[in-house]
Amino acid sequence: MTTQSLSSHPELPGSALLPGLALCLTVTGGALILQRIEAAVFGRTWLEALVLAILIGTTVRTVWTPDKRWFPGITFSAKVLLELAVVLLGASVSAATIMAAGAGLLIGIAFVVCAAIASSYLIGRLLGLPTRMALLVACGNSICGNSAIAAVAPVIGADGEDVAASIGFTAVLGVVVVLMLPLLAFGLHLSGHQFGALAGLTVYAVPQVIAAAAPGGATAVQMGTLVKLVRVLMLGPVCLILSLIAPKLREEADELPPHVTTGERPALGRLPLHHLVPWFIIGFLGLMGLRSFGLIPQAALAPANDAATLLTVVSMAALGLGVDVRTVAHAGGRVTAAVVLSLLVLGAISLGLIHLLALA
């Protein structure tokens, strides 16, 4: 085949992912090497590869802005690989783990979500944010970041600029929380269960919970994942409530979100299922069910956990590469203050629940 025919040949499926995916794997390799050096020098790992991957990725993005050919692979790594990691993590959790959490914790998680949404919305309004923007910030901050924003936006008729600003903040502050939470937990002398619960109650995305809780050990990761999944499942009831109490917001919206066309401003009943319960949560629950009934071979548990860990590191590298820290500067002082104050209130409410339940 000649050079000319090669150049004119259509791009092979998946080849567009290669540059960004290779970059994410390179960052992942650097993070794993640094973790080994750290363990060799200090006798222990202070920063896990998950955190190092975020730091390296963010540093690379700060000093170099990749062109469009890199983004398909980065986006794939940050989304699809991240979701696969969550699914595989389901093999490490059984129904017995959930039952051991107790009704008090499950009710407490629901209370934290409701209280955080109410307080965050109030903060946003007091700072002068429009109603729909305040609701997006409140739901994204209190439930699950981007997924909550994507689900709530069509319900309340939020416009594209509000959605973009909210998601930008989720990306930046999600990384900040992952990096700072272990330091806070260490300073407060939290146990593994307490640390995991705090991560699950405050961190935006499920994989980011894993990254934040990893320094606390397996107990913290399992507790954090459990708490976070219960928190994510609050998205359905929240969207239902918003669809009932905010019809005027949907009717008066000036501009539809990018994924909603004219005349298609959906109520909750017409929202796609994946907006309310992401597929990877269903996959996680499915594997958890198989684990609970003893249908996953014992020999497969360790490889599944290792694969989940590696995929999460790659996803965290992609997350760092996708973070533009200038988003915060461009969004304005009121939005920044609303998001930061809402996050602080969420942390305070979460710590109050942890101490009320006396988690060991």
Tab-separated table of C-alpha atoms in Angstrom:
chain	number	residue	atom	x	y	z
A	1	MET	CA	0.000	0.000	0.000
A	2	THR	CA	1.430	3.369	-0.976
A	3	THR	CA	1.940	6.349	1.296
A	4	GLN	CA	-0.806	8.197	-0.532
A	5	SER	CA	-3.320	5.411	-0.004
A	6	LEU	CA	-2.392	5.227	3.655
A	7	SER	CA	-2.976	8.917	4.174
A	8	SER	CA	-6.333	8.790	2.426
A	9	HIS	CA	-7.541	5.715	4.308
A	10	PRO	CA	-10.372	6.494	6.782
A	11	GLU	CA	-9.305	6.744	10.379
A	12	LEU	CA	-9.618	3.358	12.061
A	13	PRO	CA	-12.275	3.094	14.785
A	14	GLY	CA	-10.824	3.986	18.151
A	15	SER	CA	-7.627	5.431	16.721
A	16	ALA	CA	-8.757	8.917	17.741
A	17	LEU	CA	-8.510	7.753	21.352
A	18	LEU	CA	-4.874	6.710	21.133
A	19	PRO	CA	-3.046	10.047	21.703
A	20	GLY	CA	-5.038	11.021	24.798
A	21	LEU	CA	-5.123	7.475	26.150
A	22	ALA	CA	-1.356	7.162	25.727
A	23	LEU	CA	-0.890	10.468	27.552
A	24	CYS	CA	-3.063	9.281	30.445
A	25	LEU	CA	-1.133	5.998	30.641
A	26	THR	CA	2.152	7.940	30.656
A	27	VAL	CA	0.958	10.076	33.554
A	28	THR	CA	-0.236	6.910	35.309
A	29	GLY	CA	3.178	5.300	34.862
A	30	GLY	CA	4.837	8.384	36.333
A	31	ALA	CA	2.482	8.308	39.327
A	32	LEU	CA	3.180	4.606	39.995
A	33	ILE	CA	6.941	5.177	39.760
A	34	LEU	CA	6.760	8.134	42.156
A	35	GLN	CA	4.724	6.052	44.600
A	36	ARG	CA	7.413	3.356	44.603
A	37	ILE	CA	10.175	5.944	45.070
A	38	GLU	CA	8.203	7.496	47.895
A	39	ALA	CA	7.791	4.132	49.640
A	40	ALA	CA	11.493	3.328	49.196
A	41	VAL	CA	12.667	6.685	50.558
A	42	PHE	CA	10.202	7.223	53.408
A	43	GLY	CA	9.308	3.642	54.271
A	44	ARG	CA	5.625	4.318	53.549
A	45	THR	CA	3.367	5.915	50.961
A	46	TRP	CA	2.212	9.403	51.921
A	47	LEU	CA	0.613	10.222	48.574
A	48	GLU	CA	-1.109	7.363	46.763
A	49	ALA	CA	-0.709	6.912	43.008
A	50	LEU	CA	-4.324	8.058	42.663
A	51	VAL	CA	-3.476	11.456	44.121
A	52	LEU	CA	-0.111	11.684	42.368
A	53	ALA	CA	-1.827	11.056	39.016
A	54	ILE	CA	-4.145	14.009	39.624
A	55	LEU	CA	-1.251	16.255	40.634
A	56	ILE	CA	0.895	15.298	37.646
A	57	GLY	CA	-2.028	15.629	35.243
A	58	THR	CA	-3.016	19.030	36.594
A	59	THR	CA	0.590	20.235	36.421
A	60	VAL	CA	0.894	19.113	32.805
A	61	ARG	CA	-2.378	20.881	31.905
A	62	THR	CA	-1.252	24.048	33.695
A	63	VAL	CA	1.976	24.378	31.702
A	64	TRP	CA	0.647	22.984	28.412
A	65	THR	CA	-2.770	23.251	26.767
A	66	PRO	CA	-3.324	20.168	24.555
A	67	ASP	CA	-4.982	20.624	21.167
A	68	LYS	CA	-8.184	18.848	20.162
A	69	ARG	CA	-6.537	15.598	19.039
A	70	TRP	CA	-5.731	14.745	22.665
A	71	PHE	CA	-9.191	15.214	24.124
A	72	PRO	CA	-11.065	12.125	22.836
A	73	GLY	CA	-8.669	9.812	24.683
A	74	ILE	CA	-8.575	12.003	27.790
A	75	THR	CA	-12.374	12.161	27.883
A	76	PHE	CA	-12.627	8.387	27.346
A	77	SER	CA	-10.209	7.725	30.192
A	78	ALA	CA	-11.903	10.153	32.548
A	79	LYS	CA	-15.399	8.819	31.852
A	80	VAL	CA	-15.539	5.264	30.496
A	81	LEU	CA	-12.518	3.837	32.327
A	82	LEU	CA	-13.649	5.575	35.498
A	83	GLU	CA	-17.115	4.019	35.202
A	84	LEU	CA	-15.659	0.567	34.543
A	85	ALA	CA	-13.571	0.923	37.699
A	86	VAL	CA	-16.700	1.631	39.727
A	87	VAL	CA	-18.454	-1.419	38.272
A	88	LEU	CA	-15.519	-3.681	39.180
A	89	LEU	CA	-15.485	-2.245	42.681
A	90	GLY	CA	-18.919	-3.798	43.185
A	91	ALA	CA	-17.234	-7.184	43.508
A	92	SER	CA	-15.626	-6.037	46.775
A	93	VAL	CA	-18.897	-5.068	48.497
A	94	SER	CA	-21.634	-7.416	49.692
A	95	ALA	CA	-25.172	-6.854	50.947
A	96	ALA	CA	-23.914	-7.748	54.417
A	97	THR	CA	-21.704	-4.646	54.297
A	98	ILE	CA	-24.711	-2.451	53.605
A	99	MET	CA	-26.784	-4.077	56.337
A	100	ALA	CA	-23.899	-3.583	58.756
A	101	ALA	CA	-24.046	0.155	58.110
A	102	GLY	CA	-27.369	0.316	59.907
A	103	ALA	CA	-30.557	2.276	59.326
A	104	GLY	CA	-29.183	5.247	61.256
A	105	LEU	CA	-26.434	5.871	58.700
A	106	LEU	CA	-28.778	5.435	55.732
A	107	ILE	CA	-31.302	7.909	57.185
A	108	GLY	CA	-28.442	10.237	58.131
A	109	ILE	CA	-27.142	10.289	54.538
A	110	ALA	CA	-30.580	11.319	53.279
A	111	PHE	CA	-30.720	14.062	55.907
A	112	VAL	CA	-27.268	15.375	54.963
A	113	VAL	CA	-28.234	15.575	51.282
A	114	CYS	CA	-31.490	17.433	52.017
A	115	ALA	CA	-29.872	19.806	54.521
A	116	ALA	CA	-26.940	20.483	52.180
A	117	ILE	CA	-29.227	21.276	49.227
A	118	ALA	CA	-31.327	23.659	51.326
A	119	SER	CA	-28.331	25.455	52.855
A	120	SER	CA	-26.415	25.633	49.568
A	121	TYR	CA	-29.435	27.057	47.734
A	122	LEU	CA	-29.917	29.639	50.489
A	123	ILE	CA	-26.240	30.651	50.311
A	124	GLY	CA	-26.446	31.027	46.545
A	125	ARG	CA	-29.547	33.202	46.711
A	126	LEU	CA	-28.108	35.367	49.495
A	127	LEU	CA	-25.055	35.942	47.300
A	128	GLY	CA	-27.281	37.031	44.438
A	129	LEU	CA	-27.151	33.953	42.174
A	130	PRO	CA	-30.166	33.390	39.897
A	131	THR	CA	-32.581	30.739	41.139
A	132	ARG	CA	-31.663	28.090	38.564
A	133	MET	CA	-27.923	28.605	39.010
A	134	ALA	CA	-28.319	28.359	42.788
A	135	LEU	CA	-30.237	25.082	42.382
A	136	LEU	CA	-27.586	23.625	40.064
A	137	VAL	CA	-24.806	24.519	42.496
A	138	ALA	CA	-26.820	23.120	45.409
A	139	CYS	CA	-27.631	19.790	43.754
A	140	GLY	CA	-24.203	19.305	42.182
A	141	ASN	CA	-22.470	20.082	45.458
A	142	SER	CA	-24.795	17.989	47.624
A	143	ILE	CA	-25.280	14.834	45.534
A	144	CYS	CA	-22.866	13.833	42.786
A	145	GLY	CA	-21.433	16.741	40.841
A	146	ASN	CA	-21.775	16.468	37.053
A	147	SER	CA	-24.349	13.662	37.135
A	148	ALA	CA	-26.628	15.676	39.396
A	149	ILE	CA	-26.182	18.804	37.268
A	150	ALA	CA	-26.997	16.867	34.074
A	151	ALA	CA	-30.118	15.370	35.647
A	152	VAL	CA	-31.416	18.529	37.333
A	153	ALA	CA	-30.744	20.959	34.440
A	154	PRO	CA	-33.633	19.857	32.172
A	155	VAL	CA	-35.979	19.487	35.143
A	156	ILE	CA	-35.568	23.148	36.148
A	157	GLY	CA	-34.893	24.529	32.647
A	158	ALA	CA	-31.331	25.689	33.387
A	159	ASP	CA	-29.526	27.387	30.509
A	160	GLY	CA	-26.284	26.282	28.878
A	161	GLU	CA	-24.055	28.881	30.541
A	162	ASP	CA	-25.245	27.910	34.021
A	163	VAL	CA	-24.663	24.229	33.277
A	164	ALA	CA	-21.163	24.866	31.883
A	165	ALA	CA	-20.135	27.031	34.846
A	166	SER	CA	-21.442	24.491	37.363
A	167	ILE	CA	-19.649	21.584	35.696
A	168	GLY	CA	-16.426	23.590	35.475
A	169	PHE	CA	-16.496	24.192	39.206
A	170	THR	CA	-17.202	20.522	39.845
A	171	ALA	CA	-14.039	19.557	37.958
A	172	VAL	CA	-11.774	22.033	39.744
A	173	LEU	CA	-13.106	21.725	43.283
A	174	GLY	CA	-13.450	17.951	42.953
A	175	VAL	CA	-9.679	17.729	42.621
A	176	VAL	CA	-9.139	20.163	45.510
A	177	VAL	CA	-11.365	18.125	47.829
A	178	VAL	CA	-9.642	14.852	46.896
A	179	LEU	CA	-6.254	16.379	47.764
A	180	MET	CA	-7.278	18.174	50.966
A	181	LEU	CA	-9.608	15.632	52.583
A	182	PRO	CA	-6.873	13.190	53.729
A	183	LEU	CA	-5.079	16.081	55.457
A	184	LEU	CA	-8.298	17.069	57.238
A	185	ALA	CA	-8.983	13.485	58.295
A	186	PHE	CA	-5.441	13.143	59.642
A	187	GLY	CA	-5.744	16.407	61.556
A	188	LEU	CA	-9.050	15.329	63.115
A	189	HIS	CA	-7.707	11.828	63.954
A	190	LEU	CA	-10.582	10.102	62.164
A	191	SER	CA	-10.815	6.308	62.076
A	192	GLY	CA	-11.074	4.395	58.824
A	193	HIS	CA	-14.872	4.216	59.056
A	194	GLN	CA	-15.145	7.916	59.909
A	195	PHE	CA	-12.740	8.955	57.162
A	196	GLY	CA	-14.605	6.850	54.587
A	197	ALA	CA	-17.973	8.242	55.664
A	198	LEU	CA	-16.658	11.811	55.401
A	199	ALA	CA	-15.294	11.141	51.902
A	200	GLY	CA	-18.550	9.542	50.801
A	201	LEU	CA	-20.587	12.467	52.113
A	202	THR	CA	-18.490	15.287	50.665
A	203	VAL	CA	-16.624	14.197	47.516
A	204	TYR	CA	-18.447	14.717	44.208
A	205	ALA	CA	-17.858	11.551	42.149
A	206	VAL	CA	-17.659	7.885	43.162
A	207	PRO	CA	-14.132	7.300	41.772
A	208	GLN	CA	-12.940	10.507	43.434
A	209	VAL	CA	-14.226	9.071	46.726
A	210	ILE	CA	-11.941	6.094	46.172
A	211	ALA	CA	-8.994	8.402	45.540
A	212	ALA	CA	-9.745	10.555	48.580
A	213	ALA	CA	-10.329	7.613	50.923
A	214	ALA	CA	-7.386	5.476	49.721
A	215	PRO	CA	-4.912	6.886	52.305
A	216	GLY	CA	-7.272	5.594	55.031
A	217	GLY	CA	-6.987	2.002	53.842
A	218	ALA	CA	-9.487	-0.604	52.610
A	219	THR	CA	-11.978	0.122	55.392
A	220	ALA	CA	-12.163	3.801	54.437
A	221	VAL	CA	-12.551	2.963	50.735
A	222	GLN	CA	-15.376	0.483	51.355
A	223	MET	CA	-17.237	2.793	53.735
A	224	GLY	CA	-16.736	5.783	51.441
A	225	THR	CA	-18.037	3.878	48.421
A	226	LEU	CA	-21.082	2.629	50.299
A	227	VAL	CA	-21.980	6.077	51.633
A	228	LYS	CA	-21.412	7.695	48.245
A	229	LEU	CA	-23.642	5.200	46.436
A	230	VAL	CA	-26.490	5.841	48.857
A	231	ARG	CA	-25.932	9.567	48.295
A	232	VAL	CA	-26.068	9.087	44.502
A	233	LEU	CA	-29.345	7.183	44.800
A	234	MET	CA	-30.854	10.341	46.329
A	235	LEU	CA	-30.725	11.906	42.863
A	236	GLY	CA	-33.992	10.284	41.747
A	237	PRO	CA	-36.093	11.553	44.689
A	238	VAL	CA	-34.512	15.018	44.430
A	239	CYS	CA	-35.371	15.281	40.716
A	240	LEU	CA	-38.915	14.108	41.487
A	241	ILE	CA	-39.352	16.798	44.149
A	242	LEU	CA	-37.889	19.504	41.896
A	243	SER	CA	-40.181	18.494	39.034
A	244	LEU	CA	-43.172	18.949	41.349
A	245	ILE	CA	-42.207	22.225	43.033
A	246	ALA	CA	-40.493	24.030	40.154
A	247	PRO	CA	-42.845	23.955	37.121
A	248	LYS	CA	-42.545	27.720	36.715
A	249	LEU	CA	-38.793	27.442	36.388
A	250	ARG	CA	-39.217	25.047	33.479
A	251	GLU	CA	-41.797	27.262	31.809
A	252	GLU	CA	-39.858	30.504	32.261
A	253	ALA	CA	-36.410	29.283	31.195
A	254	ASP	CA	-34.841	31.673	28.695
A	255	GLU	CA	-32.519	29.111	27.138
A	256	LEU	CA	-32.548	25.340	27.094
A	257	PRO	CA	-29.525	23.208	28.033
A	258	PRO	CA	-27.493	21.963	25.059
A	259	HIS	CA	-28.958	18.439	25.241
A	260	VAL	CA	-32.614	19.620	25.263
A	261	THR	CA	-34.148	20.855	21.991
A	262	THR	CA	-36.975	23.356	21.557
A	263	GLY	CA	-40.308	21.973	22.706
A	264	GLU	CA	-38.619	19.097	24.544
A	265	ARG	CA	-38.180	20.470	28.035
A	266	PRO	CA	-38.846	17.166	29.798
A	267	ALA	CA	-40.511	16.506	33.089
A	268	LEU	CA	-39.079	13.810	35.298
A	269	GLY	CA	-41.164	11.066	33.716
A	270	ARG	CA	-39.550	11.683	30.309
A	271	LEU	CA	-35.960	11.959	31.491
A	272	PRO	CA	-33.730	9.112	30.265
A	273	LEU	CA	-33.077	6.533	32.975
A	274	HIS	CA	-29.304	7.104	32.802
A	275	HIS	CA	-29.821	10.707	33.976
A	276	LEU	CA	-31.296	9.393	37.230
A	277	VAL	CA	-29.348	6.150	37.770
A	278	PRO	CA	-26.067	6.009	35.796
A	279	TRP	CA	-25.306	2.660	34.146
A	280	PHE	CA	-22.173	2.128	36.207
A	281	ILE	CA	-24.191	2.328	39.431
A	282	ILE	CA	-26.454	-0.420	38.073
A	283	GLY	CA	-23.348	-2.410	37.143
A	284	PHE	CA	-21.886	-1.882	40.608
A	285	LEU	CA	-25.116	-3.077	42.232
A	286	GLY	CA	-25.220	-6.077	39.892
A	287	LEU	CA	-21.710	-7.219	40.840
A	288	MET	CA	-22.471	-6.526	44.483
A	289	GLY	CA	-25.508	-8.799	44.171
A	290	LEU	CA	-23.402	-11.563	42.598
A	291	ARG	CA	-20.838	-11.176	45.395
A	292	SER	CA	-23.594	-11.328	48.035
A	293	PHE	CA	-24.886	-14.645	46.651
A	294	GLY	CA	-21.389	-16.099	46.359
A	295	LEU	CA	-21.517	-16.257	42.547
A	296	ILE	CA	-18.131	-14.578	42.027
A	297	PRO	CA	-15.206	-16.999	42.413
A	298	GLN	CA	-12.934	-16.105	45.294
A	299	ALA	CA	-9.936	-16.213	42.964
A	300	ALA	CA	-11.454	-13.436	40.830
A	301	LEU	CA	-11.901	-10.938	43.664
A	302	ALA	CA	-8.276	-9.793	43.978
A	303	PRO	CA	-7.744	-9.331	40.195
A	304	ALA	CA	-11.021	-7.386	39.959
A	305	ASN	CA	-9.903	-5.110	42.787
A	306	ASP	CA	-6.468	-4.606	41.200
A	307	ALA	CA	-8.046	-3.794	37.841
A	308	ALA	CA	-10.417	-1.321	39.483
A	309	THR	CA	-7.486	0.375	41.210
A	310	LEU	CA	-5.436	0.665	38.009
A	311	LEU	CA	-8.360	1.979	35.983
A	312	THR	CA	-9.058	4.533	38.693
A	313	VAL	CA	-5.462	5.786	38.589
A	314	VAL	CA	-5.699	6.210	34.805
A	315	SER	CA	-9.009	8.040	35.276
A	316	MET	CA	-7.505	10.340	37.874
A	317	ALA	CA	-4.677	11.136	35.465
A	318	ALA	CA	-7.291	12.060	32.865
A	319	LEU	CA	-9.177	14.101	35.447
A	320	GLY	CA	-6.052	16.132	36.165
A	321	LEU	CA	-5.360	16.600	32.451
A	322	GLY	CA	-8.901	17.861	31.981
A	323	VAL	CA	-8.843	20.431	34.771
A	324	ASP	CA	-8.500	24.053	33.768
A	325	VAL	CA	-7.841	25.971	36.981
A	326	ARG	CA	-8.691	29.201	35.157
A	327	THR	CA	-12.353	28.153	35.255
A	328	VAL	CA	-12.660	29.478	38.796
A	329	ALA	CA	-11.192	32.848	37.857
A	330	HIS	CA	-13.526	33.210	34.885
A	331	ALA	CA	-16.698	32.290	36.782
A	332	GLY	CA	-16.770	35.300	39.069
A	333	GLY	CA	-16.572	35.960	42.781
A	334	ARG	CA	-20.198	35.274	43.682
A	335	VAL	CA	-20.258	31.816	42.121
A	336	THR	CA	-16.896	30.968	43.653
A	337	ALA	CA	-18.042	32.084	47.096
A	338	ALA	CA	-21.328	30.175	46.785
A	339	VAL	CA	-19.649	26.903	45.834
A	340	VAL	CA	-16.874	27.132	48.438
A	341	LEU	CA	-19.211	28.130	51.270
A	342	SER	CA	-21.665	25.375	50.282
A	343	LEU	CA	-18.861	22.830	50.358
A	344	LEU	CA	-17.759	23.997	53.815
A	345	VAL	CA	-21.328	23.723	55.113
A	346	LEU	CA	-21.620	20.220	53.624
A	347	GLY	CA	-18.400	19.232	55.417
A	348	ALA	CA	-19.655	20.611	58.729
A	349	ILE	CA	-23.002	18.791	58.433
A	350	SER	CA	-21.215	15.566	57.493
A	351	LEU	CA	-18.847	15.753	60.478
A	352	GLY	CA	-21.854	16.397	62.714
A	353	LEU	CA	-23.547	13.213	61.446
A	354	ILE	CA	-20.374	11.160	61.892
A	355	HIS	CA	-20.014	12.221	65.511
A	356	LEU	CA	-23.764	11.840	66.164
A	357	LEU	CA	-23.688	8.251	64.955
A	358	ALA	CA	-20.439	7.624	66.870
A	359	LEU	CA	-18.876	5.679	63.988
A	360	ALA	CA	-15.859	3.772	65.276
